[in-house]
Tab-separated table of C-alpha atoms and ligand atoms in Angstrom:
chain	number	residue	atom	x	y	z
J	1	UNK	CA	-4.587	140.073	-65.329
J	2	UNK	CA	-6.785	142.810	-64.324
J	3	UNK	CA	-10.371	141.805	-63.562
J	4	UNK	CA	-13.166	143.785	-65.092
J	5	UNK	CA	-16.623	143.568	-63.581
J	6	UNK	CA	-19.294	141.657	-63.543
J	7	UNK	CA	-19.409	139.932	-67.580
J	8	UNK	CA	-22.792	139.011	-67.052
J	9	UNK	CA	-23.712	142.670	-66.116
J	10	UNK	CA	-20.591	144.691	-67.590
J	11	UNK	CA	-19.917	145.504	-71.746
J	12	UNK	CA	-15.795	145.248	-71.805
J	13	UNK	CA	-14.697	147.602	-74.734
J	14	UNK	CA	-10.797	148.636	-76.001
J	15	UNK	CA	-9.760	150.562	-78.318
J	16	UNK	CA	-6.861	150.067	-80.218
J	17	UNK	CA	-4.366	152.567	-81.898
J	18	UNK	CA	-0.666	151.789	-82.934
J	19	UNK	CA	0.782	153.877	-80.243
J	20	UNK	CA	-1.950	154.377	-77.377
J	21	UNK	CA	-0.720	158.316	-76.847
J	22	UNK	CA	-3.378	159.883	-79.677
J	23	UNK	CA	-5.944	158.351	-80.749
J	24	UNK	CA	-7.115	155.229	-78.972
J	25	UNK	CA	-7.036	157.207	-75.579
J	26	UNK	CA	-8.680	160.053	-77.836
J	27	UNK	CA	-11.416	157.571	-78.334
J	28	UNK	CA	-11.475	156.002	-74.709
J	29	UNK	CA	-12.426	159.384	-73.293
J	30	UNK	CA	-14.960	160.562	-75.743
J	31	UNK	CA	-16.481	157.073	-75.560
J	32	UNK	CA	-16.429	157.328	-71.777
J	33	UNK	CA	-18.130	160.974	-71.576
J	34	UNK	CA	-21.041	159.524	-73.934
J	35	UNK	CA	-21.149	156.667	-71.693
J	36	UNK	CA	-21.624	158.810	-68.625
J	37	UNK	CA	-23.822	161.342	-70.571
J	38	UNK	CA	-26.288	158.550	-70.639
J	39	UNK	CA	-26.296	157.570	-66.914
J	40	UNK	CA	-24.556	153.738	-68.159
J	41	UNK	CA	-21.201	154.357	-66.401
J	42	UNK	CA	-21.554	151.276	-64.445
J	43	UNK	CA	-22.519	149.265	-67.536
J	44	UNK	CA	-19.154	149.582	-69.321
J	45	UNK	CA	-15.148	149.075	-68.599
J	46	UNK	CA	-13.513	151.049	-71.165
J	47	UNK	CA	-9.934	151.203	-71.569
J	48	UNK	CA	-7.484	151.626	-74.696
J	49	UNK	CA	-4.232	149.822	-75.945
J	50	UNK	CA	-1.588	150.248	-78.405
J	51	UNK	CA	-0.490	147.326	-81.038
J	52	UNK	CA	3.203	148.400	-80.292
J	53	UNK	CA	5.081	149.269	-77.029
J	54	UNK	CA	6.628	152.160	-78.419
J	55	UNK	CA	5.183	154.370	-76.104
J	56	UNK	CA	4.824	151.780	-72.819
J	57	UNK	CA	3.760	153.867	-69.895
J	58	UNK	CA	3.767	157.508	-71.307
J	59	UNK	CA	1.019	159.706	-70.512
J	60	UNK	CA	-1.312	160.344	-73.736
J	61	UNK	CA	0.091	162.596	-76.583
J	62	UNK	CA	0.467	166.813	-75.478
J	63	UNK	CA	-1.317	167.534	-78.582
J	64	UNK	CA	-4.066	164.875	-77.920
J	65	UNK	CA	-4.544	166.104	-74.483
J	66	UNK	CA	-4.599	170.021	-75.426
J	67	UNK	CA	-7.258	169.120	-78.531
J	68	UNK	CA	-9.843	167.292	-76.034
J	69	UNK	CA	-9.409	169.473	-73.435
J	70	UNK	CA	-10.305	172.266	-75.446
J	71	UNK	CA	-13.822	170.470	-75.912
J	72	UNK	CA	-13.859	169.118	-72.014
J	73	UNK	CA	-12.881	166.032	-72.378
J	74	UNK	CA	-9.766	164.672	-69.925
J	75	UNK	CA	-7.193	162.366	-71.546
J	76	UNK	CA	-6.009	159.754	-68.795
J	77	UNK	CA	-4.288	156.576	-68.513
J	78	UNK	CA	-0.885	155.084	-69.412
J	79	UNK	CA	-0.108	153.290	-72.647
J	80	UNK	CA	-0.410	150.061	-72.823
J	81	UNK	CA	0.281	147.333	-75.351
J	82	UNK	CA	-2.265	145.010	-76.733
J	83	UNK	CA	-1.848	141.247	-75.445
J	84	UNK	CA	-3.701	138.380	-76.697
J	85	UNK	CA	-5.099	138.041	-73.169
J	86	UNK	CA	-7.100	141.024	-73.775
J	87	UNK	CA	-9.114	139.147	-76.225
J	88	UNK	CA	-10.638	137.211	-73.252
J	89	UNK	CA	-11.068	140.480	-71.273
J	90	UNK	CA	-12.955	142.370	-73.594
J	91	UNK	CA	-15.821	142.075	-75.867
J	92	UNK	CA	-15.121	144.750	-78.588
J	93	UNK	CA	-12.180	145.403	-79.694
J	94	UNK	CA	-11.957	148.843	-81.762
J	95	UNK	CA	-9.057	149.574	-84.362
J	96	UNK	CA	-8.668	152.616	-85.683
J	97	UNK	CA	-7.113	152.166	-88.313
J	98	UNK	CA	-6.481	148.948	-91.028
J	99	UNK	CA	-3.365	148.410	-90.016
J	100	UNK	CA	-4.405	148.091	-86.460
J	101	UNK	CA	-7.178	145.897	-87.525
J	102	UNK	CA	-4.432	143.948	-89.761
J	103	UNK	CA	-2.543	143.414	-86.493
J	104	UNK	CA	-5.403	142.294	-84.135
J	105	UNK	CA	-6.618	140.075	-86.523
J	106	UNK	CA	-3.482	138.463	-86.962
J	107	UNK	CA	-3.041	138.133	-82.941
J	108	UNK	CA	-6.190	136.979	-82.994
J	109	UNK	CA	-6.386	133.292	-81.254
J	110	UNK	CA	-9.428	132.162	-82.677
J	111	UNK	CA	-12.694	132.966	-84.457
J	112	UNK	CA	-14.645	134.104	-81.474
J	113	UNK	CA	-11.191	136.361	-80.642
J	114	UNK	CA	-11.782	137.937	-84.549
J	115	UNK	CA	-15.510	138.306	-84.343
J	116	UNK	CA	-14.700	141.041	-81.548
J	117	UNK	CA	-12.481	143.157	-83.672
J	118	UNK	CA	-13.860	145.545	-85.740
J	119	UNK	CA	-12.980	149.026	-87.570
J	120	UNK	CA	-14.096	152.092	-85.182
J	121	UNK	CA	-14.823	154.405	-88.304
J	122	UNK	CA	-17.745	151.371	-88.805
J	123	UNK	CA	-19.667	152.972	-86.507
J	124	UNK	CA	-19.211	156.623	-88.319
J	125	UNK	CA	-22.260	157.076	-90.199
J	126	UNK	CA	-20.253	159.630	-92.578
J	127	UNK	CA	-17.444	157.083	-93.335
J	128	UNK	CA	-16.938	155.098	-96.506
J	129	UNK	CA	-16.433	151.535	-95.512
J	130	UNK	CA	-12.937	150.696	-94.602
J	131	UNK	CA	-11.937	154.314	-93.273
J	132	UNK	CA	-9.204	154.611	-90.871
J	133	UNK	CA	-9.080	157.161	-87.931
J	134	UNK	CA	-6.388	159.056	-89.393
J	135	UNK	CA	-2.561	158.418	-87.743
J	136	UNK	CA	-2.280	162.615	-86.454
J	137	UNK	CA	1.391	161.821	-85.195
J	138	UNK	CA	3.693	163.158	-87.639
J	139	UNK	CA	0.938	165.884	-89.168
J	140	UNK	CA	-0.146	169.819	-87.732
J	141	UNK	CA	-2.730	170.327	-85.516
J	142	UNK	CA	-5.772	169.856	-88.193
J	143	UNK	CA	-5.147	166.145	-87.676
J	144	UNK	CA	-5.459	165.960	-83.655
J	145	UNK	CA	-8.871	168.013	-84.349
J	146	UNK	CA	-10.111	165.829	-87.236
J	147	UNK	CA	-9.553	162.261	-84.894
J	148	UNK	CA	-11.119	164.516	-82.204
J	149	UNK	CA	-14.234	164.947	-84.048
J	150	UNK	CA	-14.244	161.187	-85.918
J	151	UNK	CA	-14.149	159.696	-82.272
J	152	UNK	CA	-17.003	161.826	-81.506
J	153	UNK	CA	-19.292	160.653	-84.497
J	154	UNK	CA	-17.734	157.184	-84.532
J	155	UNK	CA	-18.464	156.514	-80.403
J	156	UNK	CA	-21.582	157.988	-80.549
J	157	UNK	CA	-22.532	155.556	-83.654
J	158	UNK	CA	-20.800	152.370	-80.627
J	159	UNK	CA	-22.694	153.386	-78.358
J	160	UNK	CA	-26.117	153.138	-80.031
J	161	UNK	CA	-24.813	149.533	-81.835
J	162	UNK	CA	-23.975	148.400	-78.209
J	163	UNK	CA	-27.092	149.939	-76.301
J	164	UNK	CA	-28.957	147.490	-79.018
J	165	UNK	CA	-26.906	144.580	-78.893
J	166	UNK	CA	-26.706	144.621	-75.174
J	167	UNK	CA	-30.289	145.543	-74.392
J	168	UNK	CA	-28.795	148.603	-72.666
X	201	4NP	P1	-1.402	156.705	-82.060
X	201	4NP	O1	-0.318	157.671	-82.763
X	201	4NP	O2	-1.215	155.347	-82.715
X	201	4NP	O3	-2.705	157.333	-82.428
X	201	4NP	O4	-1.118	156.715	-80.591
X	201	4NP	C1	1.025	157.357	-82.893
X	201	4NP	C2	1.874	157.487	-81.826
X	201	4NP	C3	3.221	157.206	-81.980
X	201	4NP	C4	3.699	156.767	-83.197
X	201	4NP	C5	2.846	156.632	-84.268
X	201	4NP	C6	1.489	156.916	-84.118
X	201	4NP	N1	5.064	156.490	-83.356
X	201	4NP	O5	5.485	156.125	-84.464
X	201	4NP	O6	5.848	156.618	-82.396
């Protein structure tokens, strides 16, 4: 088990795709740039997981990489899978999609596990409720942009929720 900072001092967020190559780390690094945009780098971990292991260890999606580079933003990291011990170590837990939200709620051991979880497009002040980042994998490259520019509204929508909740 990895150990995150200080939880008194530290907000411990993931977010969660089905793969962790497109748009989960697509989300980790936008989040991350807002985060360090606003001087609270040492107030967050931030990391990203996949519900599956398809992808165990790769290096985020070519595609993924090449659409947030274009805007500045670095795509790091490994994927990783999802394991019900990371609902101790973090305290929100962002799916991007229903299914993903489907499959963390089932995993899910308990009620204060669930009350973590929640849909990132909630935080998207253009989204109906219930939208799902879109899955870019099998599409053209109009789908890497769109999740590009969903993670942007969507994180910056996070970060204001969790600036409030946390006092930050
Ligand atoms: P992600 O995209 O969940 O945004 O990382 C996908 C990556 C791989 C697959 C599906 C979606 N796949 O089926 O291998």
């Amino acid at each position: 088990m990895v150990l995150l900072g200080n939880p008194d001092t530290m907000v411990n967020v993931c977010f969660v795709c089905l793969g962790n190559i497109c748009r989960s780390p697509t989300a980790e690094a936008v989040f991350r740039a807002l985060v360090e945009r606003e001087g609270l780098t040492d107030r967050f971990h931030i990391e990203s997981a996949g519900t599956s292991g398809y992808h165990l260890g790769a290096a985020p999606d070519r595609r993924s990489a090449a659409t947030a580079r274009a805007r500045g933003i670095h795509l790091a990291g490994h994927a990783q899978q999802f394991t019900a011990e990371d609902f101790e170590r973090f305290d929100h837990v962002l799916a991007m999609d229903g299914s993903n939200l489907e499959e963390l709620l089932a995993r899910a051991p308990d009620a204060a596990a669930r009350a973590k979880v929640a849909l990132l497009r909630s935080f998207d002040p253009t989204a109906s409720p219930g939208a799902d980042v879109p899955d870019p994998y099998y599409g053209g490259p109009r789908g890497f942009e769109d999740v590009l520019e969903i993670c942007e509204r969507a994180c910056a929508g996070l970060l204001v929720a969790l600036r409030t909740q946390h006092g930050l």
